[in-house]
CSV table of C-alpha atoms in Angstrom, one decimal:
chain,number,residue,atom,x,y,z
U,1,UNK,CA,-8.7,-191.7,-54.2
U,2,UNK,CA,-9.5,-188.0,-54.3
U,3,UNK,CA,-10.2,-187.0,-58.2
U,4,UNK,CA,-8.2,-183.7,-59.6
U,5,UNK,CA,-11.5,-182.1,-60.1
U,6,UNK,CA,-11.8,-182.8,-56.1
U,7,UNK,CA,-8.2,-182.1,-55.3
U,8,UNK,CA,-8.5,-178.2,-57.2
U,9,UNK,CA,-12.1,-177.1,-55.5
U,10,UNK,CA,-10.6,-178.6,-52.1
U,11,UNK,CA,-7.6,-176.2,-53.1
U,12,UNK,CA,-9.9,-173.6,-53.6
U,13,UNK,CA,-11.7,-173.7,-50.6
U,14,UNK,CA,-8.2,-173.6,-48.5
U,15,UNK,CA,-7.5,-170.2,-49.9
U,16,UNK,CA,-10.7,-169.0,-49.1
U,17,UNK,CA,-10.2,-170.7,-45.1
U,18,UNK,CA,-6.6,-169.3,-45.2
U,19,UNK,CA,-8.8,-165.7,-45.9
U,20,UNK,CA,-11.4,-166.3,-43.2
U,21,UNK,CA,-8.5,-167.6,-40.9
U,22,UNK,CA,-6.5,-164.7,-41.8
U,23,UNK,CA,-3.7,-166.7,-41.4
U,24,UNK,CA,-0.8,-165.3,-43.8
U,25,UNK,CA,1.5,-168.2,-43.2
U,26,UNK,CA,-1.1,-171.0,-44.7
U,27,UNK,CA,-1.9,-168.0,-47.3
U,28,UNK,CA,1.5,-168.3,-48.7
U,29,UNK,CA,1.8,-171.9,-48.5
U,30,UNK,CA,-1.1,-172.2,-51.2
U,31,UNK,CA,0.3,-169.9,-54.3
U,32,UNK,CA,2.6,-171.0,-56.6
U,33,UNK,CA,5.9,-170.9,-55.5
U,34,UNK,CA,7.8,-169.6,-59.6
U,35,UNK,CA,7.9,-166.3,-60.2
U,36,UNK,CA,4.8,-166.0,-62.5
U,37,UNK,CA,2.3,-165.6,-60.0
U,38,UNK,CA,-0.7,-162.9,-60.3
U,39,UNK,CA,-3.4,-161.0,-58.8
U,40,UNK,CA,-6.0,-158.8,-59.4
U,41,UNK,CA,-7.9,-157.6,-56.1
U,42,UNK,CA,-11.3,-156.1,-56.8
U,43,UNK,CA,-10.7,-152.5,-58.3
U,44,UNK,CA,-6.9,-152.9,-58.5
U,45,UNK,CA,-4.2,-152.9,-60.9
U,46,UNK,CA,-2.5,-156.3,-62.0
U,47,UNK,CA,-0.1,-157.5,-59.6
U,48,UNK,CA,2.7,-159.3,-61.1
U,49,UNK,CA,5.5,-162.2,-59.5
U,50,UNK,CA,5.0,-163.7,-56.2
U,51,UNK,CA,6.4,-161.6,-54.0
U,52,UNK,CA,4.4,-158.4,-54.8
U,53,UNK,CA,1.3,-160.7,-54.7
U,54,UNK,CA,2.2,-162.8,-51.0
U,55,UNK,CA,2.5,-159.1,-49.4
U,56,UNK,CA,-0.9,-157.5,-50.8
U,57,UNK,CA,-2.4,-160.7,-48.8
U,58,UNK,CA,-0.4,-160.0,-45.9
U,59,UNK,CA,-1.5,-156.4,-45.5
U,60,UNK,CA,-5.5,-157.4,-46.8
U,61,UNK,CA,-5.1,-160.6,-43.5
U,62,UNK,CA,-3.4,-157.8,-41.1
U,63,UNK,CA,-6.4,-155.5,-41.8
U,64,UNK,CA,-8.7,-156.0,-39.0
U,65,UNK,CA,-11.3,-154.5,-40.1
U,66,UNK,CA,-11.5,-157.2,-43.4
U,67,UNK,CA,-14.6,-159.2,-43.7
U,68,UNK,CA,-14.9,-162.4,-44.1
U,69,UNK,CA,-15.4,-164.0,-47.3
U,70,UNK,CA,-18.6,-166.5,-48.0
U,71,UNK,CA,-18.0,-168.7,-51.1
U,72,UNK,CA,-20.6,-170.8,-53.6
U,73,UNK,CA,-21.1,-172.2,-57.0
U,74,UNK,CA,-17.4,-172.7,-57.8
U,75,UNK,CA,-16.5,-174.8,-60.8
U,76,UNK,CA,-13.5,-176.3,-62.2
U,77,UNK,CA,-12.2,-177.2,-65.7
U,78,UNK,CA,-8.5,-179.2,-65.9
U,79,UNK,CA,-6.4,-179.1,-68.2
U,80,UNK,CA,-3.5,-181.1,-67.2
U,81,UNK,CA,-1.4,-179.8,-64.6
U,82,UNK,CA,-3.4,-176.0,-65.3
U,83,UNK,CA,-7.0,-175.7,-63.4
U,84,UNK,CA,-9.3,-173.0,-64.2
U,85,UNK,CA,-12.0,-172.3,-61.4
U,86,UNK,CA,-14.6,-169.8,-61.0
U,87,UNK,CA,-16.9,-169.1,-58.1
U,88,UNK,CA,-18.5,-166.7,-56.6
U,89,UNK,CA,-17.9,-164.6,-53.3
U,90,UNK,CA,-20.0,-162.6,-50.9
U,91,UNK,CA,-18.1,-159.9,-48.8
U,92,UNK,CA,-20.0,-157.5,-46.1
U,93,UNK,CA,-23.2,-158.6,-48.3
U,94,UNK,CA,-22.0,-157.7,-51.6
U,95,UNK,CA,-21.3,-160.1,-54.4
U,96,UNK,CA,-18.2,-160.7,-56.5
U,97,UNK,CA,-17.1,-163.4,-58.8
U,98,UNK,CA,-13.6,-165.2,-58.7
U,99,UNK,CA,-11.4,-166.3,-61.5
U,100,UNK,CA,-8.8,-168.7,-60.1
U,101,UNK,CA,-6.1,-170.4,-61.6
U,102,UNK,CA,-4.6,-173.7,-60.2
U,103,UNK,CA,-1.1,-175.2,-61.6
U,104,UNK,CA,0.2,-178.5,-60.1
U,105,UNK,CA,3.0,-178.1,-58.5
U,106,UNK,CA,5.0,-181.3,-57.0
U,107,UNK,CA,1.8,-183.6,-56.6
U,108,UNK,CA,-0.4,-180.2,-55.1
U,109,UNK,CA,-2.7,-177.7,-56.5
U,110,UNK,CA,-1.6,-174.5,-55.9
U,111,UNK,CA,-2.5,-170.6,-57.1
U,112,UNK,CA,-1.1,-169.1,-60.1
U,113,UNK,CA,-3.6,-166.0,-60.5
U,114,UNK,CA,-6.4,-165.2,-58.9
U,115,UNK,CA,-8.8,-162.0,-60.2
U,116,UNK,CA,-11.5,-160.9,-58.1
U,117,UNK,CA,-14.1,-158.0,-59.1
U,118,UNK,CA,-17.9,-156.7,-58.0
U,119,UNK,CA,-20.8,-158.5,-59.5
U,120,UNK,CA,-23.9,-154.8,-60.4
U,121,UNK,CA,-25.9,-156.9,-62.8
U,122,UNK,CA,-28.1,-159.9,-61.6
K,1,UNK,CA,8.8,-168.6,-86.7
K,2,UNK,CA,6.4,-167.4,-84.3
K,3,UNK,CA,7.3,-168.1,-80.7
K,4,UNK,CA,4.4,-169.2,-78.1
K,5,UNK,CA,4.3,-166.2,-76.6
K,6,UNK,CA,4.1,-164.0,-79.7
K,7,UNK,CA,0.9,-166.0,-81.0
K,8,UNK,CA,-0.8,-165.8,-77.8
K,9,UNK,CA,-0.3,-161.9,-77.8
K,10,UNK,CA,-1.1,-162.1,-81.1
K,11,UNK,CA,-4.5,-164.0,-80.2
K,12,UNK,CA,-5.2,-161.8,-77.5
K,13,UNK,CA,-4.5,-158.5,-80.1
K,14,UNK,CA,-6.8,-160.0,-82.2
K,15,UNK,CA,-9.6,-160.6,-79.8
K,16,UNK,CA,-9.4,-157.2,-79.4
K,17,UNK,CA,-9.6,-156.5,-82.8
K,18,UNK,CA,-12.7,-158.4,-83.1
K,19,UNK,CA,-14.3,-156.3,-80.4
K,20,UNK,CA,-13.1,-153.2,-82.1
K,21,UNK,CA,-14.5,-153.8,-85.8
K,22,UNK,CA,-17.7,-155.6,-83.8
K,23,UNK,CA,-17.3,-158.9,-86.0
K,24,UNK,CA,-19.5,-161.2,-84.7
K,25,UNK,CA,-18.5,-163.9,-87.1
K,26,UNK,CA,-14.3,-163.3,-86.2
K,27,UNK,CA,-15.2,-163.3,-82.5
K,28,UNK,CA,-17.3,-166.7,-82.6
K,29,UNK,CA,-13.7,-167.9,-84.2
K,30,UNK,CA,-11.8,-166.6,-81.5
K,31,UNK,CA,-13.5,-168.9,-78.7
K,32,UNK,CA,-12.4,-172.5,-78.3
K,33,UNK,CA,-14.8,-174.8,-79.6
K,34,UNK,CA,-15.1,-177.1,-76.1
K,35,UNK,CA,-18.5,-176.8,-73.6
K,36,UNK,CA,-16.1,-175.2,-70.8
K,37,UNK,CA,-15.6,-171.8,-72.3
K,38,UNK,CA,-16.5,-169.6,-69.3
K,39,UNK,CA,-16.7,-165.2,-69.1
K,40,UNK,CA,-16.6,-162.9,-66.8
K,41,UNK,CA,-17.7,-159.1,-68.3
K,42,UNK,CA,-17.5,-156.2,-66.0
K,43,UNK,CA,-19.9,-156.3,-63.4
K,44,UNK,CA,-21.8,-159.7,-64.8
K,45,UNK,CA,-21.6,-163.0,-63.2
K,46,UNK,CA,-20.1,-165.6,-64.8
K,47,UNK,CA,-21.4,-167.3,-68.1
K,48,UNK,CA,-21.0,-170.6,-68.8
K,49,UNK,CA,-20.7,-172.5,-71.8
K,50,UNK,CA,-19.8,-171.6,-75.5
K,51,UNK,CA,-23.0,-170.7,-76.5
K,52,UNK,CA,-24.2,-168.4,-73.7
K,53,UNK,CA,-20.7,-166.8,-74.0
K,54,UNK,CA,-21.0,-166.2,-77.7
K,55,UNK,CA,-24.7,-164.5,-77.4
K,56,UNK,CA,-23.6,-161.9,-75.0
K,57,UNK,CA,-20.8,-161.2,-77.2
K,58,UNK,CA,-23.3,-160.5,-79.8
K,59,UNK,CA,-25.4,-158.6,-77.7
K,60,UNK,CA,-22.3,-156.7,-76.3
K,61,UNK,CA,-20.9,-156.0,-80.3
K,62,UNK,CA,-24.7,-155.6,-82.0
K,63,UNK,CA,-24.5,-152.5,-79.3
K,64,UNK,CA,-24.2,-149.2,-81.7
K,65,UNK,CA,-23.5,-147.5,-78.3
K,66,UNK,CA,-20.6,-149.9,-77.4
K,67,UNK,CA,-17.4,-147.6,-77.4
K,68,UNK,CA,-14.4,-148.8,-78.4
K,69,UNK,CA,-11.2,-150.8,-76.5
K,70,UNK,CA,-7.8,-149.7,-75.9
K,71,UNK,CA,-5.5,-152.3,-74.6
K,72,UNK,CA,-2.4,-152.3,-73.2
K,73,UNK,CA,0.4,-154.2,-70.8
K,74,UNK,CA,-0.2,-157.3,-72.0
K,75,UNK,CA,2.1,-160.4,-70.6
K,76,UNK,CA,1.8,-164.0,-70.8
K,77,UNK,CA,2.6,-166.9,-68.9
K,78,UNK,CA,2.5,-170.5,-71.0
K,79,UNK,CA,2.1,-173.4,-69.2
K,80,UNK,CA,2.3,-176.5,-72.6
K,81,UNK,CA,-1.4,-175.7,-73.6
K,82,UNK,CA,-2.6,-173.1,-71.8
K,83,UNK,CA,-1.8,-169.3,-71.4
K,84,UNK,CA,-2.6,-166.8,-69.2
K,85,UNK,CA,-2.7,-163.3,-70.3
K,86,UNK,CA,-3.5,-160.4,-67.9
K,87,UNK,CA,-3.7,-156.7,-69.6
K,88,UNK,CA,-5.2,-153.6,-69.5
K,89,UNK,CA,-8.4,-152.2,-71.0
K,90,UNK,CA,-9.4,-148.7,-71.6
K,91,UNK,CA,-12.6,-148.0,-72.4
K,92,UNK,CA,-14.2,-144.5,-72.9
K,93,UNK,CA,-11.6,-143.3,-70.6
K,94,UNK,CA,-12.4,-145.6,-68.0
K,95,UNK,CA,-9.4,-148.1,-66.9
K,96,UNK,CA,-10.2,-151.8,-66.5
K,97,UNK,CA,-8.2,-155.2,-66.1
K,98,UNK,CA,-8.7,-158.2,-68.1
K,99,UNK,CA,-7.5,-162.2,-67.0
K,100,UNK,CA,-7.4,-163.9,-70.6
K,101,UNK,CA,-7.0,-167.5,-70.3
K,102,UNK,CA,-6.3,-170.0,-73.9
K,103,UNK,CA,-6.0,-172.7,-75.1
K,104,UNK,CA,-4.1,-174.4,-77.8
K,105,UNK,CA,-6.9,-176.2,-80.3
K,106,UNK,CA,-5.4,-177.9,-83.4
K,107,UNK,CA,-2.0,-175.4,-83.5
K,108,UNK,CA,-4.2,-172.6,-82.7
K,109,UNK,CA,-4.5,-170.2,-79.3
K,110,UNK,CA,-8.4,-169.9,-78.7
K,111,UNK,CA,-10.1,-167.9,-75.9
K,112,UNK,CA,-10.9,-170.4,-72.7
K,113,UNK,CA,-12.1,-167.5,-70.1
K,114,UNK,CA,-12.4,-163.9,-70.7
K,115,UNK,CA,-12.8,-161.8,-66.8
K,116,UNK,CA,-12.5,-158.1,-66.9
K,117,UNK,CA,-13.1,-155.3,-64.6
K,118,UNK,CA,-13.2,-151.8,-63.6
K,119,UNK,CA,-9.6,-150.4,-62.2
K,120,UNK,CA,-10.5,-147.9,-59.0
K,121,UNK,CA,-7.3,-147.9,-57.5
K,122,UNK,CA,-4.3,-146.9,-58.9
């Protein structure tokens, strides 16, 4: 059986395919589905409730000019049914680093926030 | 008493606080006490583990050039131990975004994973 450290970095890795695939439907299947979902895209403002979130994806996967996203180093702590997972992420050449957070939702990890910003120092 | 919510605002404030009045000592208190304590600054990778997060606090509030924080927005979401705080940072006129994550150690909401960034949108 697949452990819950497993089940949350496969999670993770889904939402970075659903990026790479651009595919908005699989996007949305992977957040949380209650109202408290966030999102901070590199540079931006807080986004706040699911809706508001599930659309700045759609319009970032309907860009096609969007890069793909490369992924590495990401690590998970658990806390019950919360997961906390960093990582880092390589767009167009430049690096970022990734704060997501998983909650268990009916048996499956999904996204409750996820906050994305530039990496200047090495 | 206190609700959840108003004691993790309250911990959040007093992070804050602690960066403001550049007490080392109230910061170190401020930061659960487990190995998985992660942090994000703007611009930095990630740093793992309580003490590696705790020195660059140091370095960060032993800084006599270290301006101060203005905060603002805050809102949490509580999921039984853990709560996820996003707000706003200002500092020296610059507008960033912060993901505060805690958790509940002996009755008490301690600092799990600190992310902040520069805001360039708006």
């Amino acid at each position: 059986m697949q452990s819950d450290e497993t089940a949350v970095l496969a999670a993770n890795e889904a939402f970075y395919n659903a990026f790479n695939q651009k595919d908005s439907q699989l996007m949305d299947s992977l957040w949380a589905t209650g109202p408290r979902v966030t999102c901070i895209h590199p540079g931006w403002n807080v986004l706040q409730g699911r809706e508001a979130v599930l659309e700045s994806w759609h319009n970032i996967l309907d860009n096609p000019n969007q890069p793909r996203i490369v992924t590495g180093g990401a690590t998970a702590s658990l806390f019950d049914t919360i997961a906390v997972v960093t990582c880092r992420e390589l767009v167009a050449g430049s690096p970022l680093v990734a704060t997501n957070v998983f909650i268990l939702e009916e048996g499956a990890w999904k996204l409750l926030h996820h906050h994305s910003g530039a990496v200047f120092a090495t």
